[in-house]
PDB file of C-alpha atoms in Angstrom:
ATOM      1  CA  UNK A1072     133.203 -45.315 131.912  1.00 60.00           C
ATOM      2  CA  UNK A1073     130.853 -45.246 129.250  1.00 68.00           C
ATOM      3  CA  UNK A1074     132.403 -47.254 126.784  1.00 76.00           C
ATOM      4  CA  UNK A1075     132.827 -50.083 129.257  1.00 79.00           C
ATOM      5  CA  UNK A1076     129.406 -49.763 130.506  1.00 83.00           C
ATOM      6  CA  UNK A1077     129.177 -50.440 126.570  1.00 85.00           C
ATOM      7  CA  UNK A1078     131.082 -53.368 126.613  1.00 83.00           C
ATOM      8  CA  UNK A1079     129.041 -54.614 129.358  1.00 86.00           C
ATOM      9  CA  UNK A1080     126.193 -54.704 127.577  1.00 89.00           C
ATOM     10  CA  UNK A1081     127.428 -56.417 124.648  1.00 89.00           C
ATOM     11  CA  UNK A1082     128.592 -59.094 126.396  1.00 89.00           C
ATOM     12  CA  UNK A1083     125.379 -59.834 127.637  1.00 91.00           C
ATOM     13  CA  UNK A1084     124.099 -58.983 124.406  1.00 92.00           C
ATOM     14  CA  UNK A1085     126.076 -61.790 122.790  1.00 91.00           C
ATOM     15  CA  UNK A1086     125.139 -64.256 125.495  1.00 90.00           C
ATOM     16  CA  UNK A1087     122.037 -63.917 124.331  1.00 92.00           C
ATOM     17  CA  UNK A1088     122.295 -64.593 120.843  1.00 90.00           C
ATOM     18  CA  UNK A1089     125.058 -67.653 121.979  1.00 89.00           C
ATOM     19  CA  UNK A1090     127.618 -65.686 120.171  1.00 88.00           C
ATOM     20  CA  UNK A1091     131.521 -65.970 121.764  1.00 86.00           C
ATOM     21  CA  UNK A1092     132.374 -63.030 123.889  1.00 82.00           C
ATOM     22  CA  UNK A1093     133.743 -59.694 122.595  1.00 77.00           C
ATOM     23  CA  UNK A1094     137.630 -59.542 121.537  1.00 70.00           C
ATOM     24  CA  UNK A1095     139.590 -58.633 124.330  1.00 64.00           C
ATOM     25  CA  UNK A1096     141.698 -55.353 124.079  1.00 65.00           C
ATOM     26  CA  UNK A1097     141.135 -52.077 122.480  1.00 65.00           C
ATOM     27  CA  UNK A1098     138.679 -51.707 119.048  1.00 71.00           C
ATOM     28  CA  UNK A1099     139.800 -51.220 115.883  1.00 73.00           C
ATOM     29  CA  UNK A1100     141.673 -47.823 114.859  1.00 74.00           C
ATOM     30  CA  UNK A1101     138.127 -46.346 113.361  1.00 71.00           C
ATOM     31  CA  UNK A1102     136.390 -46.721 117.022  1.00 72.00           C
ATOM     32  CA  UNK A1103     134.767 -50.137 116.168  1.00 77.00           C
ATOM     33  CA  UNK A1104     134.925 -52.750 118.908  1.00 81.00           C
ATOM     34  CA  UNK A1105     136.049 -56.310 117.824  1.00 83.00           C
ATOM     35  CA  UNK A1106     132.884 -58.236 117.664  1.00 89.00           C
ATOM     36  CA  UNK A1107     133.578 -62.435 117.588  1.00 90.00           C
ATOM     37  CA  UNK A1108     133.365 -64.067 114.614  1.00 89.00           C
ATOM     38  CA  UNK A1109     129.860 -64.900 113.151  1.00 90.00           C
ATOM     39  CA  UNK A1110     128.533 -61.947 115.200  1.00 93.00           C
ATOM     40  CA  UNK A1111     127.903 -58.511 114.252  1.00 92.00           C
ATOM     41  CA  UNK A1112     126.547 -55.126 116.366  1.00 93.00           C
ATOM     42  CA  UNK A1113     126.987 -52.036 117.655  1.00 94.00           C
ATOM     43  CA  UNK A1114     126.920 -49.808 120.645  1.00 93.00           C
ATOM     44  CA  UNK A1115     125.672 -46.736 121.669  1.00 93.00           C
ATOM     45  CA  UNK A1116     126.275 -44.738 125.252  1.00 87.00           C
ATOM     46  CA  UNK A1117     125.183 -41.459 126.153  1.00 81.00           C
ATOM     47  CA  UNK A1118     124.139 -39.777 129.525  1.00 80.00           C
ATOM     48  CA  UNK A1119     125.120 -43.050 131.756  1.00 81.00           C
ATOM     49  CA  UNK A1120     123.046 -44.738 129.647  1.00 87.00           C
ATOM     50  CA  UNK A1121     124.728 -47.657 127.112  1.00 89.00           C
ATOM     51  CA  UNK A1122     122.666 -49.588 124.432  1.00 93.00           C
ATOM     52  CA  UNK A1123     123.626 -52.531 122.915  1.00 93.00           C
ATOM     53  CA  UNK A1124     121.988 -54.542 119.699  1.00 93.00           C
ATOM     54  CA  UNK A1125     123.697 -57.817 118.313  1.00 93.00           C
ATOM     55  CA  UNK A1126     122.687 -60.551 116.188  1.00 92.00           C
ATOM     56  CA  UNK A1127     124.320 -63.638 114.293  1.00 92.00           C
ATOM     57  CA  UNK A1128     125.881 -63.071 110.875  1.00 89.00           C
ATOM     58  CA  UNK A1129     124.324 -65.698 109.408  1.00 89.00           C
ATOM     59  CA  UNK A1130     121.394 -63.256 110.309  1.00 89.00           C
ATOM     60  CA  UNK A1131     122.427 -59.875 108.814  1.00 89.00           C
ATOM     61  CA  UNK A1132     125.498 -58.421 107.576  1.00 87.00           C
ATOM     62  CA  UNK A1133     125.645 -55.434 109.929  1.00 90.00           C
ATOM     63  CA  UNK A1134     123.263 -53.465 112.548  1.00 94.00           C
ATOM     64  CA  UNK A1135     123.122 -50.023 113.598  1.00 95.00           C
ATOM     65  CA  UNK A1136     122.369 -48.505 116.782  1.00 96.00           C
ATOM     66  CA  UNK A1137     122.415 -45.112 118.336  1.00 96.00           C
ATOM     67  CA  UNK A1138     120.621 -43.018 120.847  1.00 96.00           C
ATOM     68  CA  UNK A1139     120.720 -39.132 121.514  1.00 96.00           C
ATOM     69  CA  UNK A1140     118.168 -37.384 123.680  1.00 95.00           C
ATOM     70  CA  UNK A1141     115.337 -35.852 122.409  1.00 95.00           C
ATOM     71  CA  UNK A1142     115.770 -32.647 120.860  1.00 95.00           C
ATOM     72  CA  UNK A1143     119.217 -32.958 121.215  1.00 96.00           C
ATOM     73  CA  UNK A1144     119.641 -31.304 117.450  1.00 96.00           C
ATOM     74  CA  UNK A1145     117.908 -28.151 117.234  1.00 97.00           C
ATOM     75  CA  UNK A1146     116.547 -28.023 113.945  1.00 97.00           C
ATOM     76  CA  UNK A1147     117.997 -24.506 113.490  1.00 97.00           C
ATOM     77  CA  UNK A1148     121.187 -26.375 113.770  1.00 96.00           C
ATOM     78  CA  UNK A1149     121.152 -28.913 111.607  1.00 95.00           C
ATOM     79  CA  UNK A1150     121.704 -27.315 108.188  1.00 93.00           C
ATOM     80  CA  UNK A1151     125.293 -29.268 108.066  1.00 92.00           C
ATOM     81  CA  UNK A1152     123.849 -32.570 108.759  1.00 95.00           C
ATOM     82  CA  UNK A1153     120.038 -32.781 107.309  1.00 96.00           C
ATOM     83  CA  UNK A1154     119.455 -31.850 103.662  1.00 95.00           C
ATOM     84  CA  UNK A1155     116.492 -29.228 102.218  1.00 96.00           C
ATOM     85  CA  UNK A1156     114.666 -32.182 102.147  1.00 96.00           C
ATOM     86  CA  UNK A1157     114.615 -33.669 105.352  1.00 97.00           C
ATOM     87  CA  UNK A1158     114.683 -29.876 107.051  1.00 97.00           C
ATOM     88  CA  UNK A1159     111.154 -29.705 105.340  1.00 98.00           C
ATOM     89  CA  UNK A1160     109.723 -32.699 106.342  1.00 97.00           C
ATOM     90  CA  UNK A1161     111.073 -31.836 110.410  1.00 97.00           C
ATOM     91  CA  UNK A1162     109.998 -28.344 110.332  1.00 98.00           C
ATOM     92  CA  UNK A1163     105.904 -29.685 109.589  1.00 98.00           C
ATOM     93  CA  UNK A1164     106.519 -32.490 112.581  1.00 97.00           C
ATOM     94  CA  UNK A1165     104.799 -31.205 115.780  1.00 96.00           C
ATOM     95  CA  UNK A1166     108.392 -31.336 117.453  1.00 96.00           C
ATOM     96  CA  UNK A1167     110.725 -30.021 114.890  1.00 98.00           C
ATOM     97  CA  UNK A1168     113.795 -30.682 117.237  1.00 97.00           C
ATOM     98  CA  UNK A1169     112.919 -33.874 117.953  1.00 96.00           C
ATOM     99  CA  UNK A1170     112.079 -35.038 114.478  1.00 97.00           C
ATOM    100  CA  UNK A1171     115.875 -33.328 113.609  1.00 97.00           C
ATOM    101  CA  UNK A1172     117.473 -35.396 115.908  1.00 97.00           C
ATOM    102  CA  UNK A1173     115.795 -38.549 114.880  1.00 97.00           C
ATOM    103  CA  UNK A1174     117.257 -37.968 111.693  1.00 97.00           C
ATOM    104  CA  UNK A1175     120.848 -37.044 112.943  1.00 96.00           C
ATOM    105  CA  UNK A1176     120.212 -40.834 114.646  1.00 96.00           C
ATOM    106  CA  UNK A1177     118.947 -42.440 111.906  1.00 96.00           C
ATOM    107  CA  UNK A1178     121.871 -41.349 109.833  1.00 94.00           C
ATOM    108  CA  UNK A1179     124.778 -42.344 112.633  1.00 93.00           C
ATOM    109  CA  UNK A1180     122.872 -45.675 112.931  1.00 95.00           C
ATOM    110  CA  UNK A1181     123.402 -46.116 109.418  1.00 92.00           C
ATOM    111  CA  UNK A1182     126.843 -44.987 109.107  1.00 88.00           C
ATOM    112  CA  UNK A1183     127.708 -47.122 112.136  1.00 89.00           C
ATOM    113  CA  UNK A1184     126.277 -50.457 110.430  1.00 89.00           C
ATOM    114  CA  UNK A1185     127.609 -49.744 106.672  1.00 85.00           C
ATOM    115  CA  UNK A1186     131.294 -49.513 108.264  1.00 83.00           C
ATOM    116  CA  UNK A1187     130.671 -52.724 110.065  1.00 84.00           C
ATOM    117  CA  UNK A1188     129.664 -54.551 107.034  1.00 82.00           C
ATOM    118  CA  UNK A1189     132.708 -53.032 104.879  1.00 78.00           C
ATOM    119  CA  UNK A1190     134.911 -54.044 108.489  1.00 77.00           C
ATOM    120  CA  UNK A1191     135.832 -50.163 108.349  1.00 69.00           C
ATOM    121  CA  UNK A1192     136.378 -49.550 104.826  1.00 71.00           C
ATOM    122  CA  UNK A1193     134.230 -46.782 104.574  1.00 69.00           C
ATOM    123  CA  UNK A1194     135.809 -42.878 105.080  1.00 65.00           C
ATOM    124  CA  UNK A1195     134.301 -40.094 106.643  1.00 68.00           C
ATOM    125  CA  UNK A1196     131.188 -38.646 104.610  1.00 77.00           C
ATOM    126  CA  UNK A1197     129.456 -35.758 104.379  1.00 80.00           C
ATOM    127  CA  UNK A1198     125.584 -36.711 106.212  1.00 83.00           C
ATOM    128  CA  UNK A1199     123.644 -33.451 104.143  1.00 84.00           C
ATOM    129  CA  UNK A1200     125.553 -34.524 100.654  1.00 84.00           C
ATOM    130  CA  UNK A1201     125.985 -38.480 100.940  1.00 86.00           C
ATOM    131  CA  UNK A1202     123.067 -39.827 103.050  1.00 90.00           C
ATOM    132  CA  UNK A1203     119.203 -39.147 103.121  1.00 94.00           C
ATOM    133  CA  UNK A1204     116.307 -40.071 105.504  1.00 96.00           C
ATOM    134  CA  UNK A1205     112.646 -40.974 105.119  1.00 96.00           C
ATOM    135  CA  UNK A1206     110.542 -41.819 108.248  1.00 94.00           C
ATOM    136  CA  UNK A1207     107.536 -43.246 107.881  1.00 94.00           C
ATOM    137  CA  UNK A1208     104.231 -42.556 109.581  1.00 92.00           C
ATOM    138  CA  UNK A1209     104.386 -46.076 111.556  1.00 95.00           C
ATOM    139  CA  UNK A1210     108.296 -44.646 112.549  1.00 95.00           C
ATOM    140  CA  UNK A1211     109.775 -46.439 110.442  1.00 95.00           C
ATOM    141  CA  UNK A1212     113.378 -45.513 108.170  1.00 96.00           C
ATOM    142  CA  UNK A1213     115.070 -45.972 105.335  1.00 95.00           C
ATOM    143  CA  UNK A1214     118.317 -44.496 104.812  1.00 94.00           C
ATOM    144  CA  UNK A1215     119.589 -44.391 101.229  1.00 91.00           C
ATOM    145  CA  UNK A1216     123.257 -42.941 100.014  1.00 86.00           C
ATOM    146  CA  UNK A1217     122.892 -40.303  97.477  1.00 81.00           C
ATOM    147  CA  UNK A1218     124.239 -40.386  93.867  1.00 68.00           C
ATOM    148  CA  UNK A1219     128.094 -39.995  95.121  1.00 65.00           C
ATOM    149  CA  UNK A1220     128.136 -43.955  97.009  1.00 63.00           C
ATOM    150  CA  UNK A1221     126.165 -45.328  94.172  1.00 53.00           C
ATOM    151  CA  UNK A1222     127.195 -48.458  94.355  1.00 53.00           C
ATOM    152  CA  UNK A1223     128.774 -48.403  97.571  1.00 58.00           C
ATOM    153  CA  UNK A1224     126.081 -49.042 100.079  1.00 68.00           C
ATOM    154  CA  UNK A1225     122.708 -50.094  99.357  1.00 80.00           C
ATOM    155  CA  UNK A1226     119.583 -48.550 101.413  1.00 87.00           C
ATOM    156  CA  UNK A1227     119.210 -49.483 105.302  1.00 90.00           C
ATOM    157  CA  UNK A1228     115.851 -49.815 106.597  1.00 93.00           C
ATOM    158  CA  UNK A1229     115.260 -49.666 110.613  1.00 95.00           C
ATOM    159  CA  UNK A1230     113.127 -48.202 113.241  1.00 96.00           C
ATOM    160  CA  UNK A1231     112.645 -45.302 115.424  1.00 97.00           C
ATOM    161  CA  UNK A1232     111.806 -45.480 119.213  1.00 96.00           C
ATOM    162  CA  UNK A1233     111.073 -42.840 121.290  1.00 94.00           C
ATOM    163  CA  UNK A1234     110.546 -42.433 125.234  1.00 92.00           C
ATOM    164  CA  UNK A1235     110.143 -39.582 127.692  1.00 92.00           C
ATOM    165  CA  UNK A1236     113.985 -38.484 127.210  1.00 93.00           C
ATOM    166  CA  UNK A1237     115.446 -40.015 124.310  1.00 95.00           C
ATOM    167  CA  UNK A1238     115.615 -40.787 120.214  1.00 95.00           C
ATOM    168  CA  UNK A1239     116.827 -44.432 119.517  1.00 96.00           C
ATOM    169  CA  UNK A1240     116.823 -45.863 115.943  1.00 96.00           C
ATOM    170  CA  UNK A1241     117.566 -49.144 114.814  1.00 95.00           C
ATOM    171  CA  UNK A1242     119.159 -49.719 111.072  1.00 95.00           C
ATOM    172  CA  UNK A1243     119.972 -53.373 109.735  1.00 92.00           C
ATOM    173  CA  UNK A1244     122.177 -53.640 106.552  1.00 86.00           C
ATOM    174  CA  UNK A1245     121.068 -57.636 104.802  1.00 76.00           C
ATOM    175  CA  UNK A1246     124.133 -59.253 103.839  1.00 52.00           C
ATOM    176  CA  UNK A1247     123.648 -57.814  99.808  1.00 50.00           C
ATOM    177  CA  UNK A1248     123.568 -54.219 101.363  1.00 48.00           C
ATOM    178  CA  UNK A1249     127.281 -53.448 100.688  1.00 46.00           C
ATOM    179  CA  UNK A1250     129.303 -53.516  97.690  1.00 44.00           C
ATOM    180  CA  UNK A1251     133.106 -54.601  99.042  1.00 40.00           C
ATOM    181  CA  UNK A1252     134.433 -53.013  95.523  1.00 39.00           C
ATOM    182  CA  UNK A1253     133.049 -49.682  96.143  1.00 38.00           C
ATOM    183  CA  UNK A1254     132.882 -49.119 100.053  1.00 35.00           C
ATOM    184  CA  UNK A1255     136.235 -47.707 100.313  1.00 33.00           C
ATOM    185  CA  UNK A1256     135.055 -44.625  98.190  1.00 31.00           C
ATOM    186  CA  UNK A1257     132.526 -43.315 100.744  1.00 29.00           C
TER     187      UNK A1257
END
């Protein structure tokens, strides 16, 4: 249910930018739907709610989307996914749950728009070792791969957006974000 209220949305979604519609038939084997030619985006659904954000190639090389409630990662859980770093900086924010899970989003945004570019290439990685957050005091992000993908993805920058019940951040990846040669070793 929720991942066709996602495809839903992304065919409106690429109405709007006057992009074809979305490939018929299952996504790829890593989870990624089919997106037309000359179109790029991604999708995120949680809690009956599905989010969609798309935009022409000859735009960006990839976006990232995703949405989790607020305070949906503990920050007393998030050893495996935040480094000592980032654990610091939540643990001063006034909500140190909240700013956790804005971080957990930040870095699945990311993820989602680096495989995009690389049209799945990339493996599974490790959030805490491979990928670190900064937010900004105007909310917004930059995501940069640590010393083990140099060379494989270049920094995201994006946007967080909060509401009453939920974390939703926004990454874009420029078309000179990913190195082809390297993205398979992520």
């Amino acid at each position: 249910v929720a991942s066709a209220a996602g495809r839903r949305a992304a065919a409106r979604a690429l109405a709007v930018i006057d992009a074809a519609p979305m490939v018929a038939g299952p996504g790829h084997a890593d989870g990624r739907p089919h997106w037309p030619a000359g179109a790029t985006g991604s999708i995120t659904h949680r809690d009956g709610v599905a989010l969609v954000l798309a935009a022409p190639r000859s735009l960006v090389s990839a976006v990232g989307i995703d949405r989790e409630l607020r305070g949906a990662l503990p920050l007393a859980d998030a050893t495996m996914v935040l480094d000592d770093d980032e654990q610091a900086w939540a643990a001063a924010q006034p909500d140190p749950d909240d700013a956790a899970t804005a971080l957990w989003s930040a870095k699945e945004a990311a993820f989602k728009a680096w495989s995009e570019a690389a049209d799945g290439e990339l493996s599974t990685i490790d959030p805490r070792r491979h990928l670190h957050v900064d937010v900004r005091a105007d909310d917004t992000v930059r995501v940069e791969p640590r010393h083990e993908l140099a060379g494989a993805a270049a920094p995201v920058e994006g946007r967080v957006w909060r509401d009453r019940d939920a974390v939703v951040v926004v990454v874009v990846v420029d078309a000179a974000a990913i190195s082809r040669p390297g993205a398979a070793g992520l």
